[in-house]
CSV table of C-alpha atoms in Angstrom, one decimal:
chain,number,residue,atom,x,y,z
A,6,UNK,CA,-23.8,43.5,-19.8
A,7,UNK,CA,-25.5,44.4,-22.9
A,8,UNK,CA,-25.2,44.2,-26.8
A,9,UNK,CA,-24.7,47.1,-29.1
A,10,UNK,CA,-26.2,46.0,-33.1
A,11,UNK,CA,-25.1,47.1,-35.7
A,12,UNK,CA,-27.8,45.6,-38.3
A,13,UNK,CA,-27.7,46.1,-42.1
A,14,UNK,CA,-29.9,44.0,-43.8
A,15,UNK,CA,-29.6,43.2,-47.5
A,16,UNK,CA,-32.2,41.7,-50.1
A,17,UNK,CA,-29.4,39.3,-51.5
A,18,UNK,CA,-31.9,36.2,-53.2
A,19,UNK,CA,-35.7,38.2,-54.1
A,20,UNK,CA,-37.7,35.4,-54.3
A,21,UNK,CA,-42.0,35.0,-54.5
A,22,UNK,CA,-43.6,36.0,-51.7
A,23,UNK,CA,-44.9,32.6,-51.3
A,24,UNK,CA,-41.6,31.3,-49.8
A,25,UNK,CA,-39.8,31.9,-46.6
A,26,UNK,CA,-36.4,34.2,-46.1
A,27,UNK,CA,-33.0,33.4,-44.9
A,28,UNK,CA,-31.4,35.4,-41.6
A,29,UNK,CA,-27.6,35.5,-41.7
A,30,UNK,CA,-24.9,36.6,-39.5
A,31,UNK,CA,-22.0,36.9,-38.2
A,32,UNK,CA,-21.7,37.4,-34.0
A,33,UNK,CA,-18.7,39.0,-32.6
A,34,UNK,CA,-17.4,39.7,-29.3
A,35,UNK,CA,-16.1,43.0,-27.6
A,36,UNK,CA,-12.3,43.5,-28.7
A,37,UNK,CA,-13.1,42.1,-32.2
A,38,UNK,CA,-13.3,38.2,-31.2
A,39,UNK,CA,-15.7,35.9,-33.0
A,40,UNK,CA,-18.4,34.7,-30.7
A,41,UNK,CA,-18.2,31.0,-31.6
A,42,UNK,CA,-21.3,28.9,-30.2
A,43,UNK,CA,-23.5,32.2,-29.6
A,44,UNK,CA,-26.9,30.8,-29.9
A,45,UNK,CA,-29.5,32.8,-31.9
A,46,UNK,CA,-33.3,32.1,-32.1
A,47,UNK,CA,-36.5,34.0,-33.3
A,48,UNK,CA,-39.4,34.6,-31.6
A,49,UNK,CA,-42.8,35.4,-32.8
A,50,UNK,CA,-45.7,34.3,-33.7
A,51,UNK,CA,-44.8,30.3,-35.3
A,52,UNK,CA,-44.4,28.8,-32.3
A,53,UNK,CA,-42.4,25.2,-32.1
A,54,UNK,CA,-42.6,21.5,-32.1
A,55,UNK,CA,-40.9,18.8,-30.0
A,56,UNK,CA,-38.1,17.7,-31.7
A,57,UNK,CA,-36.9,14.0,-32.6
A,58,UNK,CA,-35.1,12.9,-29.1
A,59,UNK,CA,-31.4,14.6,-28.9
A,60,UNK,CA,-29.2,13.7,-27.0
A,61,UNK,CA,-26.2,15.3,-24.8
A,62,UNK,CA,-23.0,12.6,-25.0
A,63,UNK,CA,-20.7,12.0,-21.7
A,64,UNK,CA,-17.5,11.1,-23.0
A,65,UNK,CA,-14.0,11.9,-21.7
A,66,UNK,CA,-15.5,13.6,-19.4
A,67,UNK,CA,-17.2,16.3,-21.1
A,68,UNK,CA,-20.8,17.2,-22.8
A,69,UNK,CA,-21.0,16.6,-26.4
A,70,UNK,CA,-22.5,18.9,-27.8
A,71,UNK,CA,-21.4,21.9,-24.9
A,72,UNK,CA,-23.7,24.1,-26.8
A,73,UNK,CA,-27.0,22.7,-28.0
A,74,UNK,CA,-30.9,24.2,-28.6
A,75,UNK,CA,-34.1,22.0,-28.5
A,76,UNK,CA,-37.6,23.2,-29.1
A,77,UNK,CA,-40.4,22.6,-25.6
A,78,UNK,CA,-41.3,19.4,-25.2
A,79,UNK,CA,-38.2,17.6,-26.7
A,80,UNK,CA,-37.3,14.7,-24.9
A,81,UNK,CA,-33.0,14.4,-24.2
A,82,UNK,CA,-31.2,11.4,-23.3
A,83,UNK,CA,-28.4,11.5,-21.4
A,84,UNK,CA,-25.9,8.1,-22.1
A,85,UNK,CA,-23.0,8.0,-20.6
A,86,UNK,CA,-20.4,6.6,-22.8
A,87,UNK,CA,-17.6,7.6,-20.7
A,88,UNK,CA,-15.6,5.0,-18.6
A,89,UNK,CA,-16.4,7.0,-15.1
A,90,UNK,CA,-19.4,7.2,-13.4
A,91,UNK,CA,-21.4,10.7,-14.0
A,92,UNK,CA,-24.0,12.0,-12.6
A,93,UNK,CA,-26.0,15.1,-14.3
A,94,UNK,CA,-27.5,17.9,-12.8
A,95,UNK,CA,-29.0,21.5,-14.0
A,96,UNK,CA,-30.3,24.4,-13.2
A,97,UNK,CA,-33.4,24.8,-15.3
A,98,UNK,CA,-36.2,27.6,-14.2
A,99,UNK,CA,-35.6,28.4,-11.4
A,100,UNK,CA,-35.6,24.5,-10.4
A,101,UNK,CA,-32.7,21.7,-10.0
A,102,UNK,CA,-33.0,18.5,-11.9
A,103,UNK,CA,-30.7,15.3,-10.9
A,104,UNK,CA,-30.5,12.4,-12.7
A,105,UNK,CA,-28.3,10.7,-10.2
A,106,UNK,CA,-25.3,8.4,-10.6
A,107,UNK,CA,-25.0,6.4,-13.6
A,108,UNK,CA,-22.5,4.0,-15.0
A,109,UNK,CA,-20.8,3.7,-18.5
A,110,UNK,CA,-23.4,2.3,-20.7
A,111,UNK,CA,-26.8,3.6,-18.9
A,112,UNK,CA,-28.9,6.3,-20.3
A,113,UNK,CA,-31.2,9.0,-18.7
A,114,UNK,CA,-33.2,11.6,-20.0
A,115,UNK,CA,-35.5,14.4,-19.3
A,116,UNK,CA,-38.2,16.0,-20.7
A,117,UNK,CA,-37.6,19.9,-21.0
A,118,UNK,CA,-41.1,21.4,-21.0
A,119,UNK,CA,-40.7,25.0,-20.3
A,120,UNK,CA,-38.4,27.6,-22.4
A,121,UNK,CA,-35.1,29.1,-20.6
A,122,UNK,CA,-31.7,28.0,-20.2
A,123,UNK,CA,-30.6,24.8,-18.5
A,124,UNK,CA,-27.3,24.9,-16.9
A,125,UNK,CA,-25.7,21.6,-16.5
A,126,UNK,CA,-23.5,20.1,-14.6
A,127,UNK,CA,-21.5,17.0,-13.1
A,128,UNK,CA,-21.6,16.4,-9.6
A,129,UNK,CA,-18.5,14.2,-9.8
A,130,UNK,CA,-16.7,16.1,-11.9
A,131,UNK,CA,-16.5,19.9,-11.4
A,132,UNK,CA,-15.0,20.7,-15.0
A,133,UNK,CA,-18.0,19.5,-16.8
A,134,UNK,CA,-20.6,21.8,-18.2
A,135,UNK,CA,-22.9,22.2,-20.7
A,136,UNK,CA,-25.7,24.7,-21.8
A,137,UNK,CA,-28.9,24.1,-23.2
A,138,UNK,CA,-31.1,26.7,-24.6
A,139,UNK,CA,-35.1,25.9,-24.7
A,140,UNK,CA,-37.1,27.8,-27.3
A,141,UNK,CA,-40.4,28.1,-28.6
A,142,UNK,CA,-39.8,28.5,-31.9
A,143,UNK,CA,-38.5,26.5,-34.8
A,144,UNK,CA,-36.1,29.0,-36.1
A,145,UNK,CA,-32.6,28.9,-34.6
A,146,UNK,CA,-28.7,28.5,-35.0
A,147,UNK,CA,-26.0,28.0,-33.0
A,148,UNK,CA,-23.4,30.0,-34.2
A,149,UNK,CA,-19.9,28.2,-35.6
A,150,UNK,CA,-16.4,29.2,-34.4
A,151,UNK,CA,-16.2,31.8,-36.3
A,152,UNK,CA,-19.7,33.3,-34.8
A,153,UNK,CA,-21.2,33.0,-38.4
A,154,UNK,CA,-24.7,31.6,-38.0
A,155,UNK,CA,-27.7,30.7,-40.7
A,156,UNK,CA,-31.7,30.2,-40.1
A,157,UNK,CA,-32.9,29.0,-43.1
A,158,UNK,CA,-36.8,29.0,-44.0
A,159,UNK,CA,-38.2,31.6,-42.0
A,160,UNK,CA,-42.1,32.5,-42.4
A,161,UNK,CA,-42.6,36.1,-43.6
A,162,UNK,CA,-43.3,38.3,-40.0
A,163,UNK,CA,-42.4,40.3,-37.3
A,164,UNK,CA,-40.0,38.6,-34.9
A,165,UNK,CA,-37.7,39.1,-31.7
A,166,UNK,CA,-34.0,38.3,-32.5
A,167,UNK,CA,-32.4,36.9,-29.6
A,168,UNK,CA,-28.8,36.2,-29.1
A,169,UNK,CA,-27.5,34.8,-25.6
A,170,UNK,CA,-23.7,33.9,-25.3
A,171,UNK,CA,-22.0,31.7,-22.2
A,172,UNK,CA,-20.2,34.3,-21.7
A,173,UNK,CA,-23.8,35.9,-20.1
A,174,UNK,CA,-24.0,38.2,-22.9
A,175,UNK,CA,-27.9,38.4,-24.2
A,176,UNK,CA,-30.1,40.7,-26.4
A,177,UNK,CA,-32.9,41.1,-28.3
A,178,UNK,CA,-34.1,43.6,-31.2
A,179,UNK,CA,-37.3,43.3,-33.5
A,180,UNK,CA,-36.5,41.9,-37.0
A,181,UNK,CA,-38.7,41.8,-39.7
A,182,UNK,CA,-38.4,39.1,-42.0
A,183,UNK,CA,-39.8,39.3,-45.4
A,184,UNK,CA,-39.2,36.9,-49.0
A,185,UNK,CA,-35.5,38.3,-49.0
A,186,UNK,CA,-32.0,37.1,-47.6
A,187,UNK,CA,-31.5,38.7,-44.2
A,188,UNK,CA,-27.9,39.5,-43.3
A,189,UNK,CA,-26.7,41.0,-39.8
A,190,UNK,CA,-23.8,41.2,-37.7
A,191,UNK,CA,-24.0,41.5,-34.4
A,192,UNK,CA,-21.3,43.4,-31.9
A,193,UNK,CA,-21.5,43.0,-28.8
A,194,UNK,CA,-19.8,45.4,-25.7
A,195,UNK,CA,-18.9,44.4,-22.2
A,196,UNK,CA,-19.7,47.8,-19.7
């Protein structure tokens, strides 16, 4: 599967070059659909922090958020706050994690040290999933329901625009940011 841009990029708010751009968009999916929850990060030369700890809910037996990004290094606690027994598992480079069985109330977590995608599951129950993306950058979005995204504060410089979708869509292009408002939309096609 792969992505076919269309890019236009508009100076929309000149400012000094002493401050940091905006990249907007707008992702959307073969046969015109919005591409809600597309995650979109750049990569280059500012490399990230850990976050603050996040944290993935269990409740009503689903992942809250589904869709989430966290910079290497961030720490993630799992609580379950649902009133059935879970137990979370992933598939993170190339290697499983399992936190094992947990009651309503307990809380695991797991250092995420490496950038990729972490799949995760529930062992007990097959309809829960979730999707983590790890980056090493602090400039990223995930895309609303309408695919319309914003990274706000981006350092002047040469990066790689990367968009990955669950739907296993994912592609990258250069983008050059400079002191302006970056705006893009992105198309994507299924072959």
């Amino acid at each position: 599967m792969s992505l076919r841009w269309f890019l236009g990029i508009a100076g929309l708010a000149v400012m000094s070059s002493a401050f940091a751009g905006d990249v907007t968009g707008h992702v959307v999916m073969s046969g015109g659909r919005d591409a809600a929850q597309a995650v979109v990060y750049l990569e280059g030369a500012v490399r990230s922090k850990p976050m603050a700890k996040q944290m993935i809910d269990q409740r009503n037996r689903e992942f809250i958020p589904r869709i989430s990004v966290v910079t290497i290094g961030t720490t993630v606690d799992f609580p379950n706050n649902d009133t059935v027994f879970h137990n979370v598992f992933a598939e993170y480079q190339a290697k499983r994690f399992d936190l094992g069985m947990y009651p309503r109330g307990a809380k695991k977590r797991q250092i995420f040290e490496k950038p990729g995608l972490v799949a995760m599951m529930c062992s007990v129950h097959s309809e829960m999933s979730a999707y983590m993306m790890v980056v090493d950058t602090p400039y990223f979005a995930v895309a609303d329901r309408t695919g319309r995204f914003t990274i706000k504060g981006v350092a002047p410089g040469t990066y790689t625009l990367r968009v990955w979708h669950e739907s296993g869509q994912i592609e990258s292009r250069p983008l050059v940011v400079n002191d302006q408002v970056v705006s893009l939309e992105v198309r994507t096609n299924r072959k």
